[in-house]
XYZ file of N, CA, C and O in Angstrom:
516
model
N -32.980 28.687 32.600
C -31.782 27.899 32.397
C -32.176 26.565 31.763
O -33.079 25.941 32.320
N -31.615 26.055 30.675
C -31.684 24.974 30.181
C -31.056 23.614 30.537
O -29.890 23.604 30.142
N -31.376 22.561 31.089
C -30.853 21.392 31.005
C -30.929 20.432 30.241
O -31.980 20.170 29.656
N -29.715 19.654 30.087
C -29.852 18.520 29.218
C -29.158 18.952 28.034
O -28.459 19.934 28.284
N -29.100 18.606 26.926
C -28.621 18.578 25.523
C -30.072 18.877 24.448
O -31.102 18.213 24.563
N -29.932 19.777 23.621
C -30.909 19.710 22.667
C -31.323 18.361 22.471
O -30.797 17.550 23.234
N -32.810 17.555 20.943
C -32.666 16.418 20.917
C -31.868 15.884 19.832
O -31.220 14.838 19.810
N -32.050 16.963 18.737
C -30.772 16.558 17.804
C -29.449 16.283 18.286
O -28.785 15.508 17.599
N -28.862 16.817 19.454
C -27.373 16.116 19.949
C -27.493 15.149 20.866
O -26.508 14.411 20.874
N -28.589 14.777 21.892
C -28.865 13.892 22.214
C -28.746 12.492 21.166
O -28.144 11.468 21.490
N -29.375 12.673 20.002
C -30.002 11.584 19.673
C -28.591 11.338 18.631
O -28.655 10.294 17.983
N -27.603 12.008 18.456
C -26.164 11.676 18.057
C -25.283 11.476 18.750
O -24.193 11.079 18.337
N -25.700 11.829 20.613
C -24.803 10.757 21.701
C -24.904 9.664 21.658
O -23.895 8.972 21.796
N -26.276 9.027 21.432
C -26.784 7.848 21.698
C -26.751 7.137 20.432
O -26.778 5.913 20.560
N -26.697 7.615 19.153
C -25.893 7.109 17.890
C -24.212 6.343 17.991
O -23.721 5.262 17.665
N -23.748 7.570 18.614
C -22.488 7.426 19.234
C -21.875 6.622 19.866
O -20.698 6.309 19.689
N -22.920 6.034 21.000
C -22.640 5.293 21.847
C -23.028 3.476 21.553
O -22.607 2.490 22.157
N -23.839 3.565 20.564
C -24.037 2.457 19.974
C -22.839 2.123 18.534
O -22.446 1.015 18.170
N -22.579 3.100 18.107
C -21.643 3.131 17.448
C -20.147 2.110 18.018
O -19.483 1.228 17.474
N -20.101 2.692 19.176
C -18.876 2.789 19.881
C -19.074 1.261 20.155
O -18.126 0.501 19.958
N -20.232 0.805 20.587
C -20.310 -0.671 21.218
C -20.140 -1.601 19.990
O -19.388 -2.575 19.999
N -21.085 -1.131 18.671
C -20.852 -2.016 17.411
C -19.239 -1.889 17.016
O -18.526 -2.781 16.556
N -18.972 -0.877 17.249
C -17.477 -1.026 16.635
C -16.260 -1.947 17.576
O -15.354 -2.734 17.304
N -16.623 -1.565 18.350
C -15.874 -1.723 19.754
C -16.382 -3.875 19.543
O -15.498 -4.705 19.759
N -17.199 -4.133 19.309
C -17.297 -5.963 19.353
C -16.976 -6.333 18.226
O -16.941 -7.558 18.110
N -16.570 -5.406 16.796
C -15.858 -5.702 15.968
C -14.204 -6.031 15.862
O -13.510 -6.930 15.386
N -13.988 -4.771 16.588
C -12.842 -4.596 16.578
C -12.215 -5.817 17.848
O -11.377 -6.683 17.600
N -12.700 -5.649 18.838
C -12.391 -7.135 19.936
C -12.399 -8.611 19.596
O -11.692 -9.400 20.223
N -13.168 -8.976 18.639
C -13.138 -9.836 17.854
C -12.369 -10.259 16.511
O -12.136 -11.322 15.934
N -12.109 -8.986 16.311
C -10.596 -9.111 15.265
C -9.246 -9.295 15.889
O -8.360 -10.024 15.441
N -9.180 -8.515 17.032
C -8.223 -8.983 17.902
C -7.789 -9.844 18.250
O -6.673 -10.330 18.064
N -9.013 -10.296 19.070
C -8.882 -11.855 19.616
C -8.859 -13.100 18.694
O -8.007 -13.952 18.944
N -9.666 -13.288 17.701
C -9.445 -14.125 16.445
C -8.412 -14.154 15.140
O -8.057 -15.116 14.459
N -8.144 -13.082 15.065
C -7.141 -12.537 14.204
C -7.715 -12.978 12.449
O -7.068 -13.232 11.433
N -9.215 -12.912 12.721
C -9.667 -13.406 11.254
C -11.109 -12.070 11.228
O -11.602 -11.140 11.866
N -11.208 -12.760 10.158
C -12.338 -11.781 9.508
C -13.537 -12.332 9.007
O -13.329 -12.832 7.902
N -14.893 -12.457 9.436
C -16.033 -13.106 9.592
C -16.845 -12.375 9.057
O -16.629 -11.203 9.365
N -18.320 -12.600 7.896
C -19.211 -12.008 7.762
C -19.684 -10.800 9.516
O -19.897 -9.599 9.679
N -19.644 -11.961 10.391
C -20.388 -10.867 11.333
C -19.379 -9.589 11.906
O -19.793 -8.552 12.425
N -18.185 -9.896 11.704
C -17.217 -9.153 12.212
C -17.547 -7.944 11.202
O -18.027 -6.886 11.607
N -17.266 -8.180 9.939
C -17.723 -7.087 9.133
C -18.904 -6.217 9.800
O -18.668 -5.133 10.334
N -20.461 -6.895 9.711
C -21.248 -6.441 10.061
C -21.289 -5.340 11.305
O -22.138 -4.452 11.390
N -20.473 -5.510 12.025
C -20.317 -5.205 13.468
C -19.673 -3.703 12.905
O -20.213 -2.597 12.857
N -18.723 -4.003 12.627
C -17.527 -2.729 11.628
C -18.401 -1.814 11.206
O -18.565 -0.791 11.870
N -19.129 -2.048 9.984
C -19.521 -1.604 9.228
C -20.733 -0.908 9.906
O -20.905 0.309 9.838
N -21.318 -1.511 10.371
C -22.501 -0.891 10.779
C -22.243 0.380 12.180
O -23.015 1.283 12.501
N -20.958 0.040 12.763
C -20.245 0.766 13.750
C -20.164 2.204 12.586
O -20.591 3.335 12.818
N -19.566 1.778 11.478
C -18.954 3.057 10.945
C -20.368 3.879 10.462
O -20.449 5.082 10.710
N -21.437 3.200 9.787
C -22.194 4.383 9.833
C -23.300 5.105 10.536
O -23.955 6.129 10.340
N -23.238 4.077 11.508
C -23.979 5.091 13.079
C -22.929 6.388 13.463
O -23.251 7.438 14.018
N -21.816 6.052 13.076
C -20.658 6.929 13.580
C -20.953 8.349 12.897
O -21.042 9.471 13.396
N -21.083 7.865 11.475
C -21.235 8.947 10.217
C -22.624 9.503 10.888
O -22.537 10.722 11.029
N -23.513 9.134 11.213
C -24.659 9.529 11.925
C -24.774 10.495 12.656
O -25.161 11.637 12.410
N -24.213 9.733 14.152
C -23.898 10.700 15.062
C -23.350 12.053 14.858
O -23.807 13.128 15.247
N -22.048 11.744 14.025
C -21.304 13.216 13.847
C -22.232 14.134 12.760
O -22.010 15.342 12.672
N -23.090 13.605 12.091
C -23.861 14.570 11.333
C -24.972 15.391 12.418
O -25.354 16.558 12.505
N -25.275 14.073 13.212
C -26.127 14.757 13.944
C -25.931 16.060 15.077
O -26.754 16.926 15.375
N -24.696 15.884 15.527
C -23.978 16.395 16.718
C -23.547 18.013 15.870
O -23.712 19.159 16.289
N -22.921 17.506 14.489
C -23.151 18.997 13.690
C -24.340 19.882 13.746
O -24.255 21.055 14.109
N -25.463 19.309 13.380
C -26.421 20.009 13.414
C -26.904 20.412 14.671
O -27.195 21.581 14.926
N -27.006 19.410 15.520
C -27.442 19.996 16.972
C -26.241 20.662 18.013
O -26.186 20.768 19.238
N -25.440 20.999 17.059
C -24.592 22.030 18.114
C -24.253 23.308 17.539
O -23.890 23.707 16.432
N -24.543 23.916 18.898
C -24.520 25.681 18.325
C -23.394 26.430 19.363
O -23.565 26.930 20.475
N -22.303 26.307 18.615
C -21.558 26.991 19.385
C -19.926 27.148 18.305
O -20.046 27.514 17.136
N -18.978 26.932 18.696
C -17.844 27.399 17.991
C -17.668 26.401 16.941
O -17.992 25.234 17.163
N -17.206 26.742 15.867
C -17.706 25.823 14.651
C -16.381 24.934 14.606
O -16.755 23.870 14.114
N -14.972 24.845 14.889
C -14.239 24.272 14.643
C -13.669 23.994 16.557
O -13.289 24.998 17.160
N -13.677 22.769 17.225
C -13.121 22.392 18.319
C -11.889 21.877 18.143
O -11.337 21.528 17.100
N -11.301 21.852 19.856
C -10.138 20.574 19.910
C -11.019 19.394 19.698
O -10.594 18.592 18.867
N -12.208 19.100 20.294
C -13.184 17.531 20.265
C -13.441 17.263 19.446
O -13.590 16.056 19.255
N -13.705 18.342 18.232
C -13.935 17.535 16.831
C -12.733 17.814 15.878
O -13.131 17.655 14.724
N -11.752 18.079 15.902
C -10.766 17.578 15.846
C -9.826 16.550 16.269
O -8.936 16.087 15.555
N -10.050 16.252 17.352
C -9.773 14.871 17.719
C -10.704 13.374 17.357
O -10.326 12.226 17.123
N -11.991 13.961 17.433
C -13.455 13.062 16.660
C -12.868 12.920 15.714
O -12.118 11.944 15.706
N -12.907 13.726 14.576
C -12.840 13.502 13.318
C -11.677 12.517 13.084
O -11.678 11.547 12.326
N -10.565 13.011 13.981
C -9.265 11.954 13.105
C -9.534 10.640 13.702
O -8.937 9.693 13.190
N -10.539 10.337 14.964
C -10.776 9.318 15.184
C -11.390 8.360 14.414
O -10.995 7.215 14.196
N -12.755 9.110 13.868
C -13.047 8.817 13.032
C -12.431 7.839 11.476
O -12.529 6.729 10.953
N -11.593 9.572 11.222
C -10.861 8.509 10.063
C -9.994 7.291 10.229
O -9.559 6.623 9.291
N -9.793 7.071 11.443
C -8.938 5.780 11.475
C -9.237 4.781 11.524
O -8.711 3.702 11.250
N -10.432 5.191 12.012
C -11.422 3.886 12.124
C -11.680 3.532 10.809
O -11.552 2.376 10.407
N -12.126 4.697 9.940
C -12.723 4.433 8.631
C -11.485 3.390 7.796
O -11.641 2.513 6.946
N -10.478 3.822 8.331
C -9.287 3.347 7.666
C -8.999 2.256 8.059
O -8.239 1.722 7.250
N -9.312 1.354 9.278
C -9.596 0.339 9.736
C -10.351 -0.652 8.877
O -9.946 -1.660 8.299
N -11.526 -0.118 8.940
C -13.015 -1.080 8.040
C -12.432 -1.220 7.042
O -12.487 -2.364 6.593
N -11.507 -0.046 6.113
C -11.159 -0.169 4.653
C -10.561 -1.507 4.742
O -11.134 -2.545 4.410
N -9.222 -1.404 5.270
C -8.454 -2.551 5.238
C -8.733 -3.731 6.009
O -7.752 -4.404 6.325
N -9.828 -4.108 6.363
C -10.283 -4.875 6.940
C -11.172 -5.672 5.715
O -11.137 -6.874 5.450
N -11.855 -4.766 5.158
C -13.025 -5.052 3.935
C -11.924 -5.393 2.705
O -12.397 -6.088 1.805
N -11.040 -5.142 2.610
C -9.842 -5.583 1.539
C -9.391 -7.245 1.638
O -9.376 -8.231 0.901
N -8.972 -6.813 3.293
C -8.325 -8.473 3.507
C -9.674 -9.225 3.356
O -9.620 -10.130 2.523
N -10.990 -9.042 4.033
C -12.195 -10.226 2.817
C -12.116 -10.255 1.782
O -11.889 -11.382 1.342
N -12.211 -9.381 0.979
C -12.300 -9.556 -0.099
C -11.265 -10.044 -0.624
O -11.538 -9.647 -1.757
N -10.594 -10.413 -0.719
C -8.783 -10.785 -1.158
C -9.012 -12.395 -1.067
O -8.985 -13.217 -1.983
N -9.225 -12.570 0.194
C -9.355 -13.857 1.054
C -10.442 -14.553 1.358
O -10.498 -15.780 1.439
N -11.270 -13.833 1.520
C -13.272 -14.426 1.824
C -13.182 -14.989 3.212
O -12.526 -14.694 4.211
N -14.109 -15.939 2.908
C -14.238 -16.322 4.047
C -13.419 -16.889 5.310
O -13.176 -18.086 5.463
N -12.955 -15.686 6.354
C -12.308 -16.063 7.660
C -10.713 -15.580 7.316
O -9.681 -16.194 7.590
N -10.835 -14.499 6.744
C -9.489 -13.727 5.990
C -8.787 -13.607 7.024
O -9.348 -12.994 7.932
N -7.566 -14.035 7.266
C -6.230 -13.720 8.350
C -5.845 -12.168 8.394
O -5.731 -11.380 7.455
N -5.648 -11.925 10.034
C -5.735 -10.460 9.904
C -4.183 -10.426 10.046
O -3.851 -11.066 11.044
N -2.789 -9.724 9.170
C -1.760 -9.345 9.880
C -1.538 -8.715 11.070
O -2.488 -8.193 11.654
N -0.233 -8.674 11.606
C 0.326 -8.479 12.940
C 0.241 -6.495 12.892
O 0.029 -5.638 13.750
N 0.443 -6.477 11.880
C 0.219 -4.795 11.252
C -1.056 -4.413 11.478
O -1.370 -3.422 12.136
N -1.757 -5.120 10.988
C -2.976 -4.764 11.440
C -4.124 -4.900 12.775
O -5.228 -4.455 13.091
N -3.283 -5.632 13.195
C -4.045 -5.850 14.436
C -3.056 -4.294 15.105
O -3.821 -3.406 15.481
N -2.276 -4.120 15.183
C -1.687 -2.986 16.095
C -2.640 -2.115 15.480
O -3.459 -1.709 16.305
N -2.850 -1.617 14.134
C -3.441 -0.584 13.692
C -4.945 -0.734 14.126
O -5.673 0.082 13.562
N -5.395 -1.339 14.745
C -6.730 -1.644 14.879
C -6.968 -1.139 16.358
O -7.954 -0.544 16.793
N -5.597 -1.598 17.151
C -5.841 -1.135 18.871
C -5.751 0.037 18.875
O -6.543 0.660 19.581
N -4.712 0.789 18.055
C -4.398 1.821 18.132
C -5.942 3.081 17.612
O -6.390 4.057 18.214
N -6.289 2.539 16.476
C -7.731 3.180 16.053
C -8.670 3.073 17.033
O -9.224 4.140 17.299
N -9.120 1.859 17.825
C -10.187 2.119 18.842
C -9.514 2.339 19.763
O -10.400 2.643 20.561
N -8.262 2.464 20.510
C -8.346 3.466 21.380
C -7.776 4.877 21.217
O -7.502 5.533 22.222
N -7.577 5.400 19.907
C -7.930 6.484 19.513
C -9.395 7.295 19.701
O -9.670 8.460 19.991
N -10.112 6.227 19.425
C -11.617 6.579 19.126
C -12.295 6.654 20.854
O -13.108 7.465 21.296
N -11.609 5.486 21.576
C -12.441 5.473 22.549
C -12.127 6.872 23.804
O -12.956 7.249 24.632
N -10.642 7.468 23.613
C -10.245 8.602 24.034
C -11.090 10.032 23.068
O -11.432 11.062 23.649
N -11.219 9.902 22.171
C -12.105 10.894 21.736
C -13.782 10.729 22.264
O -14.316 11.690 22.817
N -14.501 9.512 22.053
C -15.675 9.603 22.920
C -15.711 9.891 24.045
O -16.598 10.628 24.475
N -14.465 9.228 25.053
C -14.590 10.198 26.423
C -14.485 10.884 26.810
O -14.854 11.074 27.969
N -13.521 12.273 25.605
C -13.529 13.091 25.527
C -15.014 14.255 26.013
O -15.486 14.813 27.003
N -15.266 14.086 24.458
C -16.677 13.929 24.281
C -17.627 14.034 25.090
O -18.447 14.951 25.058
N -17.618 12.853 26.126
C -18.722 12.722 27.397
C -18.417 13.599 28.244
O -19.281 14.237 28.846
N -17.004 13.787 28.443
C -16.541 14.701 29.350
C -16.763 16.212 29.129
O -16.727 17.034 30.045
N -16.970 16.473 27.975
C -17.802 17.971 27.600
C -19.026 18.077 27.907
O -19.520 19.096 28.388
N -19.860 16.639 27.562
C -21.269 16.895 28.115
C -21.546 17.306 29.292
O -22.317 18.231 29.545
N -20.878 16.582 30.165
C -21.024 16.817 31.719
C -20.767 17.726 32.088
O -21.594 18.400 32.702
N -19.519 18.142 31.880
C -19.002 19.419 32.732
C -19.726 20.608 32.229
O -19.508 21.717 32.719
């Protein structure tokens, strides 16, 4: 009997989960400031491609039914997020330094990480059980 997770899906939980924290102090900080900061970016951005990471990795290290409810719910999490950073990386660029975030966008932003953060616990909750 095997325990644990292969290391290829291991090592795209733990992508994942750093993901989740970089994104997750991006996104709390857009919230709470309602502006847009070199580091805020950084935080975003670098959230989004540990993310791209993980899910490549979690592809490869999983062997079992090729299309889920979890990665179907991942994935659109995913994209919202992605869709987040977009319009996030717009309003800098538009604006530069310390870009004002709209009232639109801040909803779209809670709504994306806790989209995302219900799909990672999803997620965990498959590991375990």
């Amino acid at each position: 009997m095997e325990i644990g997770m292969n290391p290829i899906s291991l090592a795209g939980a733990f992508s994942m989960t750093i993901a989740l924290l970089l994104y997750g102090i991006g996104s709390i900080s857009v919230l709470n400031f309602k502006m847009v900061s070199p580091g805020v970016l950084w935080f975003l951005t670098t959230g989004v491609f540990l993310n791209i990471t993980a899910i490549l990795l979690m592809i490869l290290g999983f062997h079992g039914v090729p299309f889920s409810l979890h990665m179907i719910l991942g994935l659109s999490a995913f994209l919202g997020m992605l869709v987040e950073v977009v319009f996030i990386w717009r309003a800098y660029s538009k604006y530069k330094l310390h870009a004002r975030i709209s009232k639109k966008l801040c909803v779209y932003t809670r709504i994306a990480i806790g989209w995302w953060i219900i799909a990672y616990i999803t997620g965990s909750l498959l590991v375990i059980v």
